[in-house]
Amino acid sequence: MYRILPLVSFCLFSTVALSANLESTADTKDIIIGNTAPYSGPASAYGTIGKAEAAYFNKINAEGGINGHKIIFLSRDDGYNPAKTVEQTRKLIEQDHALFIFSSVGTAPSASVQPYLNSNKIPQMVASGSARFRNPKEFPWSIGMIAPYTLEAQVYADYVINHIPNAKIGILYQNDDYGKEFVKAFQDALGSKASTLIVQKQSYNVTDPTVDSQIVNLKASGANVFLDVSGPKFAAQAIRKMHDVHWTPVHILNSTSALREAIFKPSGYDKVQGLITVGSLKEPSDPKWKDDKAVKDYVSFMKQYYPEGNVNDMLNQAGYAYAQAVVQLLKECGNDLSRENIMKHATHLKLSLPIMYPGIEIETSPTDYSFIKTYQLVKIVGDSWEPVGSIKKVTSPENKQK
Amino acid sequence: MELFIQQIFSGIATGGIYALLALSLVVSRLATGQINFAQGEMATFSTFVAWWMMTALGLPYWFVFLATILLSFFGGMVLEITIFKPFERASAFAQITVFIGLLLIFNGLSGWIFDYEPKAFPSSPFADIVLFQNNYLSSHEMGMLFVTLLVAISLGLFFQFTKLGLAMRASYQNPELSSLSGIRIGRLLAVAWGLSAAIAAVAGMLIAPIVFLDPNMMGSILLYAMTAAVLGGTDSMIGAVVGGLLVGIIENLIGTYVPFSGNDLKLPIALLLILIMLLVKPSGLFGKPVYKKL
């Protein structure tokens, strides 16, 4: 009987103590933003997003901060390992008193801390386009900042149905959540036509040295449309192999890998003429934007605040864009920098960033967490992107009934 | 039928990649008795150095090719003298740990110095030579296979018929007797490391145009190259080449003809091949069985 008392009081005490640790210090001058990114390991190419964001926050601080508050951006390495993400995120929240988690890189790593952050009512803004971060019913505190892959897939499906008669589609996809989600969304968007239109699907694992065998199989299937849902390196290999075996289908490439400087230029623009993707950011190397003010601002920002970063790396531009969005969001919060208010503004966003393709908007609502719902198809003509058709506004299937 | 032929040739092309790296593994094994797990990462690092010489210094391809081979040779020797020497008499486990440590170090170095964005390795001159234009193998792939065979044959002759090659094999097979006969084992080990590093550099430079250069380029290739070496015999040059081609072809055929999950099975099949080979004929298809006196 007497032993229960210390036990109970211990439990009560530790609960109070633990919950006290989770509270943010929202009344101090500084805004502490927590972030996890892969600075080591196989996905370390994505670490540059965190570096670009840190550089942007340095710029904002140099210009006076947000409504007088300075930003303290704490970015921790998780090596794209979900187990490490859990550890680092907890440290950020409980020891470093981060106000919220911003731009955590990767679907799997971010998913591992989603329950923890949601049950503790901490905003989680994720650099991922996965559907699990657009689920306000189950995870109201998580929101994905990348244009949803599923909506991108829908745009491609619509294009094929409406513009390519007698299409025979071959798909190459990465054998993980990203690739599978994309392909499923594409098939769902094709609806009943999916089984007749898709003639071949080939997957690859990130551990495969090349995708040559898959390309050979896709060509043999007679496909005249090629949907390529692969990472940058494999997309480059696919372009090379397609050229080697003289296969010239209509080539649709997911926007993550449709990189002019990193992939098309070294492979040779002659091999990618007519390649289609959705435009997202204005590339500094694209002659089309050479006099564009937003691009010039971005280039001078990189020169001054992140000179060792590659100005042509789309990841840096993405980080720049996300950082701009969150700075805007925080400005709108005014003096109420509580987590509730931050989340409220995150779900009532409406802005367009000049560095983004004209017409693309960021717009969220409490029922629709998709950051971006507008898409512009583009294709390679010469060494530049030209628009194909007009801007499309896409509604995600889960929001279609509303 | 056409698809079958295409896949065979595609497998031969990928197999050539594995064979090249397997050759450097076999060389290091022939001379040191160990498979150097860090070989892949060393190859990547050498290739990055070559890339840097071509893009930052603007040097011509063949000059860089030869310079990288020489630099890698000396780099390999230095590695042996500085890092591996204390472990020459250590247990196999200790040595393997050193290799894995080197793997991590080189991988990290490549990423840190050259960053992680995939880079195009400047087109090899093979791409310009249009000898046998066909749909099956690109001219680069044909050139690569040719170089693989050339290296394999040269190495085979070197180890069989030259004093240095024989001395290397002797010092691996029987260190005490060899040093008693006047062979400087330490020096030979350094040369062996240099040689395998040089071959690995060749492998890297020929592979990079196909798979694109990034710090993790050789990660999975090393696994398949090890499979090739085990399959063909870890002390046989011809074994490495045949093993590599076999692994490439088998992997492609499984990927094509096994329904639903063929592509997912590539890596498990490679590992299964290692397992089967070690159970059935541990010395590989062309290797010589090792007998130990009890």
XYZ file of C-alpha atoms in Angstrom:
696
model
C 0.000 0.000 0.000
C 2.669 2.495 1.007
C 4.796 1.605 -1.998
C 2.144 2.829 -4.378
C 2.376 6.398 -3.210
C 5.990 7.039 -4.283
C 5.267 5.281 -7.563
C 2.218 7.388 -8.292
C 3.883 10.620 -7.324
C 6.888 9.676 -9.409
C 4.656 9.106 -12.424
C 2.791 12.358 -11.877
C 5.994 14.271 -11.377
C 7.678 12.860 -14.447
C 4.612 13.503 -16.597
C 4.604 17.112 -15.495
C 8.332 17.378 -16.002
C 8.199 15.782 -19.447
C 5.323 17.867 -20.645
C 7.092 20.957 -19.427
C 10.014 20.016 -21.678
C 7.779 19.931 -24.710
C 6.493 23.417 -24.307
C 8.070 25.867 -26.610
C 9.479 29.091 -25.335
C 7.290 31.104 -27.623
C 7.579 34.255 -25.606
C 11.308 34.738 -26.150
C 12.759 36.932 -28.835
C 14.069 34.147 -31.028
C 12.177 31.738 -33.229
C 13.749 28.326 -32.903
C 13.082 26.209 -35.961
C 13.962 22.516 -35.880
C 15.018 20.539 -38.958
C 16.346 17.087 -39.828
C 18.164 16.401 -43.069
C 20.548 13.772 -44.433
C 24.032 15.260 -44.276
C 25.650 11.834 -44.352
C 24.877 8.534 -45.968
C 23.470 7.603 -49.378
C 20.868 10.360 -49.488
C 23.280 13.107 -48.535
C 22.702 14.902 -51.833
C 19.493 16.172 -50.215
C 21.391 17.714 -47.328
C 21.919 20.792 -49.423
C 18.245 21.700 -48.918
C 18.979 22.275 -45.234
C 22.054 24.315 -46.062
C 20.153 26.528 -48.491
C 17.438 27.089 -45.903
C 19.999 27.950 -43.230
C 21.539 30.452 -45.629
C 18.167 32.038 -46.305
C 17.412 32.413 -42.613
C 20.814 34.066 -42.196
C 19.752 36.554 -44.847
C 16.452 37.249 -43.096
C 18.239 37.731 -39.794
C 20.679 40.131 -41.445
C 17.669 42.106 -42.656
C 16.166 42.387 -39.179
C 14.459 39.059 -38.668
C 10.709 38.425 -38.637
C 8.793 41.185 -36.863
C 11.925 41.780 -34.796
C 12.421 38.112 -33.907
C 15.637 36.395 -34.963
C 15.474 32.916 -36.434
C 17.560 30.176 -34.904
C 17.619 27.333 -37.399
C 18.748 24.067 -35.839
C 19.407 21.462 -38.487
C 20.419 17.965 -37.429
C 21.802 15.094 -39.459
C 19.625 12.006 -39.585
C 21.404 10.267 -42.468
C 17.931 9.582 -43.982
C 17.617 6.939 -41.278
C 14.160 7.035 -39.633
C 15.560 5.744 -36.343
C 17.981 8.653 -36.198
C 15.235 11.069 -37.201
C 13.302 10.058 -34.112
C 16.312 10.650 -31.895
C 17.192 14.012 -33.439
C 13.626 15.278 -33.499
C 13.141 14.462 -29.841
C 16.317 16.288 -28.978
C 15.201 19.286 -31.025
C 11.867 19.456 -29.254
C 12.791 18.446 -25.731
C 16.292 19.792 -25.320
C 16.568 22.572 -27.856
C 12.968 23.807 -27.409
C 12.273 24.067 -31.115
C 9.001 25.767 -31.875
C 8.161 23.497 -34.770
C 9.738 21.138 -37.262
C 10.277 22.620 -40.694
C 11.310 20.960 -43.938
C 12.297 17.604 -42.500
C 13.670 15.834 -45.522
C 12.203 12.594 -46.744
C 8.980 10.658 -46.512
C 10.178 7.715 -44.447
C 12.227 9.758 -41.956
C 9.414 12.257 -41.449
C 6.827 9.527 -41.111
C 8.718 8.053 -38.194
C 8.126 11.163 -36.060
C 4.664 11.964 -37.337
C 2.791 10.262 -34.454
C 5.068 11.831 -31.830
C 4.728 15.350 -33.201
C 1.000 15.073 -33.715
C 0.249 13.723 -30.263
C 2.281 16.592 -28.807
C 0.617 19.151 -31.083
C 3.798 20.313 -32.745
C 3.602 21.572 -36.326
C 5.464 19.353 -38.754
C 6.134 20.803 -42.185
C 7.665 18.133 -44.348
C 9.737 18.215 -47.516
C 7.787 15.381 -49.049
C 4.903 15.037 -51.462
C 3.546 11.891 -49.920
C -0.182 11.569 -49.230
C 0.442 10.781 -45.569
C 1.245 14.444 -44.988
C -2.056 15.584 -46.465
C -4.240 13.809 -43.938
C -5.832 16.450 -41.710
C -8.251 13.980 -40.154
C -5.616 11.702 -38.651
C -2.573 13.950 -38.540
C -3.747 17.553 -38.378
C -0.321 18.834 -37.362
C 1.540 17.448 -40.398
C 1.641 19.171 -43.732
C 3.724 18.351 -46.808
C 5.353 21.182 -48.728
C 6.198 19.446 -51.955
C 3.678 19.371 -54.747
C 1.920 16.063 -54.244
C 3.218 13.282 -56.453
C -0.262 11.922 -56.887
C -1.505 15.148 -58.412
C 1.510 15.288 -60.720
C 0.670 11.752 -61.848
C -2.886 12.864 -62.534
C -1.680 15.660 -64.788
C 0.385 13.195 -66.800
C -2.516 10.769 -67.047
C -4.827 13.507 -68.314
C -2.253 14.535 -70.868
C -1.860 11.018 -72.244
C -5.615 10.422 -72.440
C -6.343 13.722 -74.136
C -3.343 14.212 -76.366
C -1.875 10.853 -77.325
C -4.128 8.631 -79.418
C -3.358 4.905 -79.431
C -1.075 5.314 -76.471
C 0.812 2.301 -75.184
C 2.407 3.232 -71.905
C 5.555 1.727 -70.431
C 6.508 2.691 -66.891
C 9.845 2.582 -65.107
C 9.599 3.165 -61.383
C 11.695 3.084 -58.250
C 10.678 0.170 -56.098
C 9.895 2.114 -52.937
C 7.023 4.102 -51.435
C 7.676 7.040 -53.730
C 7.660 5.073 -56.973
C 4.769 2.838 -56.014
C 2.603 5.730 -54.827
C 3.241 7.599 -58.049
C 2.393 4.624 -60.242
C -0.762 3.875 -58.288
C -1.911 7.473 -58.595
C -1.205 7.368 -62.328
C -3.204 4.180 -62.745
C -6.074 5.503 -60.650
C -6.158 8.646 -62.764
C -6.354 6.572 -65.948
C -9.329 4.827 -64.402
C -10.802 1.968 -66.387
C -8.427 2.641 -69.258
C -5.388 1.747 -67.137
C -5.278 -1.938 -67.973
C -5.481 -1.346 -71.718
C -3.176 1.648 -71.900
C -0.340 0.394 -69.715
C 1.546 -2.318 -71.569
C 4.579 -2.791 -69.333
C 5.811 -1.842 -65.897
C 9.425 -2.269 -64.862
C 10.754 -1.553 -61.399
C 14.268 -1.113 -60.170
C 15.878 -1.011 -56.753
C 18.202 1.754 -55.687
C 20.831 -0.963 -55.277
C 20.761 -1.831 -58.989
C 23.820 -0.601 -60.864
C 21.932 0.170 -64.078
C 18.415 0.120 -65.475
C 19.575 -1.051 -68.893
C 17.736 -4.354 -68.683
C 14.495 -2.623 -67.753
C 14.751 -0.226 -70.701
C 15.321 -3.124 -73.065
C 12.183 -4.793 -71.734
C 10.158 -1.609 -72.021
C 11.181 -1.118 -75.627
C 10.305 -4.714 -76.409
C 6.791 -4.196 -75.074
C 6.056 -1.837 -77.945
C 5.363 1.099 -75.673
C 5.198 4.466 -77.425
C 4.814 6.471 -74.221
C 7.396 6.187 -71.480
C 6.567 7.325 -67.953
C 9.799 7.520 -66.025
C 9.358 7.665 -62.250
C 12.939 7.361 -61.181
C 15.605 9.193 -59.268
C 18.009 11.516 -61.113
C 20.826 9.026 -61.580
C 18.587 6.339 -63.025
C 16.753 8.831 -65.197
C 20.128 9.758 -66.697
C 20.938 6.104 -67.307
C 17.533 5.570 -68.894
C 18.104 8.455 -71.296
C 21.429 6.992 -72.324
C 20.111 3.468 -72.816
C 17.043 4.655 -74.737
C 19.392 6.387 -77.125
C 21.631 3.329 -77.434
C 18.749 1.011 -78.344
C 17.087 3.635 -80.555
C 13.852 3.805 -78.587
C 12.024 7.114 -79.010
C 8.692 7.104 -77.180
C 6.929 10.168 -75.842
C 9.067 10.636 -72.751
C 7.412 11.822 -69.530
C 9.765 12.296 -66.611
C 8.828 13.031 -63.006
C 9.759 16.554 -61.985
C 12.217 15.423 -59.287
C 14.552 14.132 -61.968
C 13.847 16.542 -64.796
C 17.001 18.538 -64.192
C 18.452 20.406 -67.145
C 21.915 21.142 -65.827
C 22.502 17.959 -63.881
C 21.057 15.476 -66.351
C 20.060 16.798 -69.770
C 23.144 18.889 -70.450
C 25.649 16.077 -69.753
C 23.499 13.504 -71.536
C 23.026 15.807 -74.476
C 19.917 17.860 -75.232
C 19.572 15.996 -78.509
C 18.485 12.949 -76.536
C 15.708 14.687 -74.611
C 13.904 16.820 -77.181
C 10.192 16.845 -76.460
C 10.640 15.420 -72.973
C 7.669 16.361 -70.794
C 7.423 17.143 -67.104
C 5.664 19.627 -64.822
C 7.466 22.905 -64.351
C 7.994 24.053 -60.824
C 10.922 26.404 -60.395
C 12.614 28.804 -62.775
C 16.048 27.352 -63.494
C 18.831 29.968 -63.541
C 20.552 28.167 -66.403
C 17.457 28.344 -68.593
C 18.026 31.157 -71.138
C 14.321 31.947 -70.886
C 14.747 33.456 -67.409
C 18.006 35.281 -67.826
C 16.426 38.674 -67.263
C 13.954 37.529 -64.651
C 14.194 39.458 -61.390
C 13.332 36.513 -59.155
C 16.083 34.451 -60.727
C 18.594 37.276 -60.378
C 17.656 37.664 -56.706
C 18.129 33.959 -56.160
C 21.530 33.934 -57.855
C 22.802 36.875 -55.826
C 21.417 35.299 -52.642
C 23.391 32.128 -53.346
C 26.525 34.103 -54.112
C 26.339 35.998 -50.865
C 24.971 33.503 -48.382
C 25.726 30.045 -49.790
C 28.654 30.490 -52.169
C 29.801 26.878 -51.876
C 26.366 25.678 -52.971
C 25.604 24.915 -56.596
C 23.330 27.638 -57.937
C 21.962 25.237 -60.556
C 21.007 22.556 -58.058
C 17.207 22.476 -57.954
C 17.416 21.273 -54.376
C 18.923 24.603 -53.365
C 16.146 26.423 -55.157
C 13.596 24.219 -53.431
C 15.109 25.015 -50.032
C 15.065 28.698 -50.914
C 11.394 28.477 -51.865
C 10.362 26.559 -48.746
C 12.245 29.021 -46.557
C 10.536 31.942 -48.269
C 7.167 30.299 -47.708
C 7.755 29.688 -44.019
C 9.102 33.209 -43.488
C 5.925 34.562 -45.066
C 3.880 32.266 -42.862
C 5.662 33.439 -39.717
C 5.253 37.069 -40.711
C 1.520 36.480 -40.981
C 1.488 35.059 -37.459
C 2.382 38.482 -36.131
C 3.091 38.406 -32.415
C 1.276 35.168 -31.722
C 4.005 32.627 -32.303
C 2.240 29.809 -30.556
C 2.204 26.423 -32.233
C -1.541 26.615 -32.651
C -1.335 29.880 -34.496
C 1.514 28.701 -36.691
C -0.510 25.652 -37.692
C -3.562 27.808 -38.253
C -1.680 29.988 -40.687
C -0.050 26.991 -42.322
C -3.509 25.722 -43.176
C -4.701 29.065 -44.499
C -1.820 29.851 -46.817
C -2.258 31.650 -50.082
C 0.840 32.949 -51.771
C 2.848 32.721 -54.921
C 6.607 32.893 -54.900
C 8.321 34.702 -57.767
C 10.959 31.942 -58.072
C 8.225 29.490 -58.941
C 6.869 28.991 -62.419
C 4.355 31.709 -63.295
C 0.848 30.723 -62.320
C 1.894 28.159 -59.728
C 0.416 29.005 -56.343
C 0.732 27.747 -52.818
C -2.704 27.392 -51.302
C -3.831 25.378 -48.302
C -7.063 25.034 -46.388
C -8.009 23.167 -43.215
C -9.566 20.437 -45.315
C -7.055 20.391 -48.142
C -3.423 20.234 -47.087
C -1.993 19.955 -50.597
C 0.490 22.775 -50.762
C 0.386 23.080 -54.516
C -2.561 22.280 -56.705
C -1.645 24.056 -59.891
C 0.532 22.480 -62.529
C 2.031 23.588 -65.808
C 3.193 20.939 -68.229
C 6.424 21.822 -69.962
C 8.590 20.180 -72.579
C 12.163 20.511 -73.740
C 12.578 22.522 -76.905
C 16.192 23.192 -77.758
C 17.790 23.556 -74.344
C 14.883 25.193 -72.582
C 11.446 24.398 -71.171
C 8.450 25.531 -73.171
C 4.923 25.405 -71.747
C 2.529 22.797 -73.058
C -1.065 23.890 -72.775
C -2.335 26.025 -69.919
C -2.056 25.872 -66.142
C -4.116 23.081 -64.698
C -5.733 23.127 -61.305
C -5.956 19.629 -59.935
C -8.012 18.402 -57.028
C -6.795 15.414 -55.138
C -9.166 12.438 -55.145
C -9.719 12.652 -51.394
C -10.951 16.202 -51.794
C -13.010 15.639 -54.917
C -16.223 14.965 -53.002
C -16.079 18.267 -51.174
C 13.887 -14.237 -79.416
C 14.990 -10.712 -80.146
C 14.325 -9.732 -76.552
C 16.322 -12.703 -75.336
C 19.313 -11.718 -77.445
C 19.010 -8.095 -76.335
C 18.989 -9.115 -72.706
C 21.979 -11.404 -73.178
C 23.978 -8.570 -74.685
C 22.734 -6.126 -72.089
C 23.848 -8.645 -69.483
C 27.234 -8.928 -71.141
C 27.575 -5.158 -71.006
C 26.712 -4.942 -67.299
C 28.760 -8.071 -66.722
C 31.741 -6.280 -68.151
C 31.370 -3.694 -65.407
C 31.381 -6.356 -62.726
C 34.284 -8.181 -64.358
C 36.523 -5.121 -64.311
C 36.061 -4.503 -60.623
C 36.270 -8.234 -59.925
C 39.691 -8.254 -61.596
C 41.027 -5.738 -59.110
C 39.537 -7.788 -56.281
C 41.256 -10.895 -57.592
C 44.597 -9.096 -57.867
C 44.432 -7.907 -54.289
C 43.441 -11.389 -53.202
C 46.163 -13.105 -55.196
C 48.802 -10.997 -53.569
C 47.466 -10.317 -50.103
C 45.078 -13.177 -49.502
C 42.257 -10.768 -48.750
C 39.421 -9.288 -50.752
C 39.698 -5.561 -50.421
C 36.188 -4.364 -49.572
C 37.259 -0.791 -50.068
C 38.180 -1.379 -53.701
C 34.921 0.018 -55.032
C 35.175 3.246 -53.071
C 38.820 3.653 -54.010
C 37.796 3.268 -57.645
C 35.146 5.942 -57.195
C 37.606 8.296 -55.572
C 40.118 7.772 -58.390
C 37.380 8.461 -60.908
C 36.475 11.685 -59.130
C 40.107 12.763 -59.274
C 40.089 12.005 -62.997
C 36.855 13.963 -63.404
C 38.365 16.902 -61.583
C 41.437 16.838 -63.785
C 39.283 16.889 -66.894
C 36.773 19.515 -65.820
C 38.733 21.817 -63.498
C 42.103 21.562 -65.203
C 40.804 20.905 -68.695
C 43.317 18.158 -69.413
C 42.723 15.777 -72.329
C 41.126 12.372 -71.786
C 44.017 9.974 -72.449
C 46.445 12.055 -70.425
C 44.053 12.008 -67.484
C 43.385 8.303 -67.975
C 47.077 7.437 -67.682
C 47.740 9.991 -64.958
C 44.909 8.596 -62.840
C 46.209 5.057 -63.236
C 49.673 6.156 -62.094
C 48.312 8.238 -59.223
C 46.114 5.364 -58.087
C 49.038 2.971 -58.275
C 51.131 5.153 -56.004
C 48.148 5.933 -53.827
C 47.528 2.223 -53.348
C 51.142 1.664 -52.400
C 51.072 4.511 -49.899
C 47.868 3.128 -48.374
C 49.480 -0.238 -47.852
C 52.620 1.186 -46.302
C 50.843 3.610 -44.001
C 47.565 1.987 -43.066
C 47.649 -1.711 -43.784
C 51.193 -2.510 -42.681
C 50.432 -2.757 -38.931
C 47.756 -5.295 -39.775
C 49.764 -7.562 -42.064
C 50.015 -10.311 -39.487
C 46.674 -9.631 -37.860
C 43.655 -11.883 -38.021
C 41.361 -11.875 -41.013
C 38.704 -10.101 -38.979
C 41.043 -7.265 -38.122
C 42.038 -6.887 -41.752
C 38.438 -6.896 -42.938
C 37.661 -4.206 -40.390
C 40.447 -2.097 -41.870
C 38.984 -2.546 -45.336
C 35.521 -1.549 -44.207
C 36.975 1.448 -42.426
C 38.705 2.461 -45.650
C 35.425 1.968 -47.511
C 33.673 4.426 -45.213
C 36.534 6.904 -45.315
C 36.801 6.974 -49.097
C 33.049 7.178 -49.510
C 32.896 10.100 -47.108
C 35.902 11.792 -48.735
C 34.369 11.539 -52.190
C 31.138 13.049 -50.959
C 32.790 15.761 -48.934
C 35.219 16.931 -51.571
C 33.160 16.418 -54.705
C 29.557 16.536 -53.371
C 26.746 14.147 -54.032
C 25.212 15.373 -57.263
C 25.602 12.785 -60.009
C 28.163 13.940 -62.523
C 28.584 12.982 -66.109
C 31.992 11.525 -66.680
C 33.193 13.099 -69.915
C 32.443 10.833 -72.864
C 35.161 8.370 -73.466
C 36.773 8.367 -76.899
C 35.185 4.964 -77.470
C 31.925 6.741 -78.078
C 33.321 8.351 -81.182
C 34.656 5.207 -82.774
C 31.837 3.701 -84.776
C 33.219 0.295 -85.611
C 30.382 -2.143 -85.364
C 27.228 -0.087 -85.180
C 24.525 -2.287 -83.752
C 21.508 -2.235 -81.512
C 22.938 -4.463 -78.832
C 26.058 -2.887 -77.435
C 27.087 0.737 -77.511
C 30.581 1.444 -78.777
C 31.607 2.404 -75.260
C 30.377 -0.909 -73.926
C 32.263 -2.796 -76.609
C 35.390 -0.808 -75.865
C 34.976 -1.574 -72.182
C 34.675 -5.305 -72.787
C 37.770 -5.157 -74.957
C 39.731 -3.412 -72.210
C 38.461 -5.917 -69.644
C 39.751 -8.814 -71.711
C 43.019 -7.031 -72.329
C 43.559 -6.377 -68.631
C 42.591 -9.930 -67.708
C 44.994 -11.481 -70.192
C 47.840 -9.127 -69.279
C 47.378 -9.840 -65.599
C 47.196 -13.552 -66.211
C 50.467 -13.438 -68.122
C 52.019 -11.170 -65.493
C 51.219 -13.462 -62.609
C 52.161 -16.590 -64.495
C 55.301 -15.654 -66.369
C 57.017 -12.679 -64.797
C 59.404 -12.755 -61.843
C 57.443 -10.112 -60.005
C 54.142 -11.844 -60.550
C 55.480 -15.181 -59.397
C 57.066 -13.549 -56.370
C 53.731 -11.995 -55.470
C 51.891 -15.272 -55.653
C 54.610 -16.978 -53.673
C 54.571 -14.421 -50.910
C 50.819 -14.856 -50.551
C 50.900 -18.613 -50.556
C 53.821 -19.028 -48.244
C 55.090 -15.865 -46.603
C 57.755 -17.456 -44.393
C 59.394 -19.492 -47.098
C 59.266 -16.594 -49.535
C 60.941 -14.144 -47.221
C 63.563 -16.755 -46.436
C 64.269 -17.001 -50.153
C 64.997 -13.309 -50.266
C 61.653 -11.943 -51.400
C 60.861 -8.567 -49.828
C 57.303 -9.290 -48.827
C 56.541 -5.801 -47.571
C 57.510 -4.251 -50.905
C 55.526 -6.804 -52.854
C 52.439 -6.148 -50.808
C 52.726 -2.462 -51.540
C 53.104 -3.177 -55.258
C 50.113 -5.509 -55.127
C 47.971 -2.835 -53.511
C 49.156 -0.343 -56.077
C 48.298 -2.697 -58.897
C 44.805 -3.456 -57.664
C 44.171 0.241 -57.030
C 45.272 1.017 -60.581
C 42.941 -1.600 -62.053
C 40.128 -0.337 -59.863
C 40.758 3.153 -61.244
C 40.445 1.803 -64.793
C 37.219 0.107 -63.776
C 35.858 3.325 -62.314
C 36.729 5.426 -65.347
C 35.155 2.972 -67.745
C 32.059 2.425 -65.646
C 31.332 6.071 -64.873
C 30.069 7.056 -68.354
C 27.462 4.315 -68.096
C 26.224 4.653 -64.525
C 27.133 8.312 -63.890
C 29.586 9.411 -61.277
C 28.552 9.942 -57.680
C 30.072 8.861 -54.364
C 27.790 5.845 -54.140
C 28.454 4.677 -57.695
C 30.296 1.515 -56.748
C 28.268 0.550 -53.716
C 26.106 -2.060 -55.349
C 28.579 -2.833 -58.114
C 31.048 -4.045 -55.485
C 28.527 -6.615 -54.314
C 27.989 -7.958 -57.802
C 31.737 -7.877 -58.468
C 32.323 -9.957 -55.347
C 29.698 -12.403 -56.564
C 31.531 -12.556 -59.870
C 34.856 -13.164 -58.132
C 33.475 -15.916 -55.938
C 31.688 -17.487 -58.896
C 34.729 -17.484 -61.112
C 37.294 -18.176 -58.466
C 38.874 -15.468 -56.355
C 42.346 -16.273 -57.592
C 41.636 -16.508 -61.285
C 41.640 -13.667 -63.824
C 39.622 -15.575 -66.372
C 37.322 -16.589 -63.550
C 36.690 -12.950 -62.720
C 35.764 -12.156 -66.318
C 33.598 -15.213 -66.846
C 32.044 -14.745 -63.423
C 31.224 -11.130 -64.193
C 29.595 -11.925 -67.522
C 27.625 -14.775 -65.973
C 26.326 -12.599 -63.148
C 25.307 -9.886 -65.600
C 23.489 -12.284 -67.898
C 21.761 -14.277 -65.151
C 20.644 -11.093 -63.431
C 19.136 -9.734 -66.649
C 17.368 -12.939 -67.588
C 15.846 -13.275 -64.133
C 14.724 -9.668 -64.293
C 13.088 -10.251 -67.651
C 11.553 -13.678 -67.432
C 10.565 -14.128 -63.804
C 7.114 -12.522 -63.616
C 6.052 -9.936 -61.049
C 9.146 -9.694 -58.931
C 11.962 -10.488 -61.306
C 13.573 -7.111 -60.896
C 13.408 -7.305 -57.129
C 15.227 -10.598 -57.125
C 18.427 -9.341 -58.713
C 20.308 -8.709 -55.498
C 19.025 -11.785 -53.644
C 19.916 -13.948 -56.644
C 23.449 -12.593 -56.619
C 23.807 -13.414 -52.947
C 22.263 -16.837 -53.519
C 24.821 -17.501 -56.237
C 27.630 -16.756 -53.764
C 26.064 -19.110 -51.285
C 25.600 -21.943 -53.761
C 29.115 -21.572 -55.118
C 30.658 -21.596 -51.665
C 28.706 -24.741 -50.833
C 29.330 -26.628 -54.044
C 32.763 -25.504 -55.220
C 34.296 -22.934 -52.861
C 37.233 -22.278 -55.110
C 34.935 -21.120 -57.900
C 34.616 -22.261 -61.494
C 38.212 -21.570 -62.459
C 39.909 -21.330 -59.124
C 42.328 -23.819 -57.664
C 41.269 -25.569 -54.489
C 43.378 -24.630 -51.514
C 44.831 -27.456 -49.542
C 46.187 -26.928 -46.094
C 48.486 -29.347 -44.385
C 47.170 -30.253 -40.975
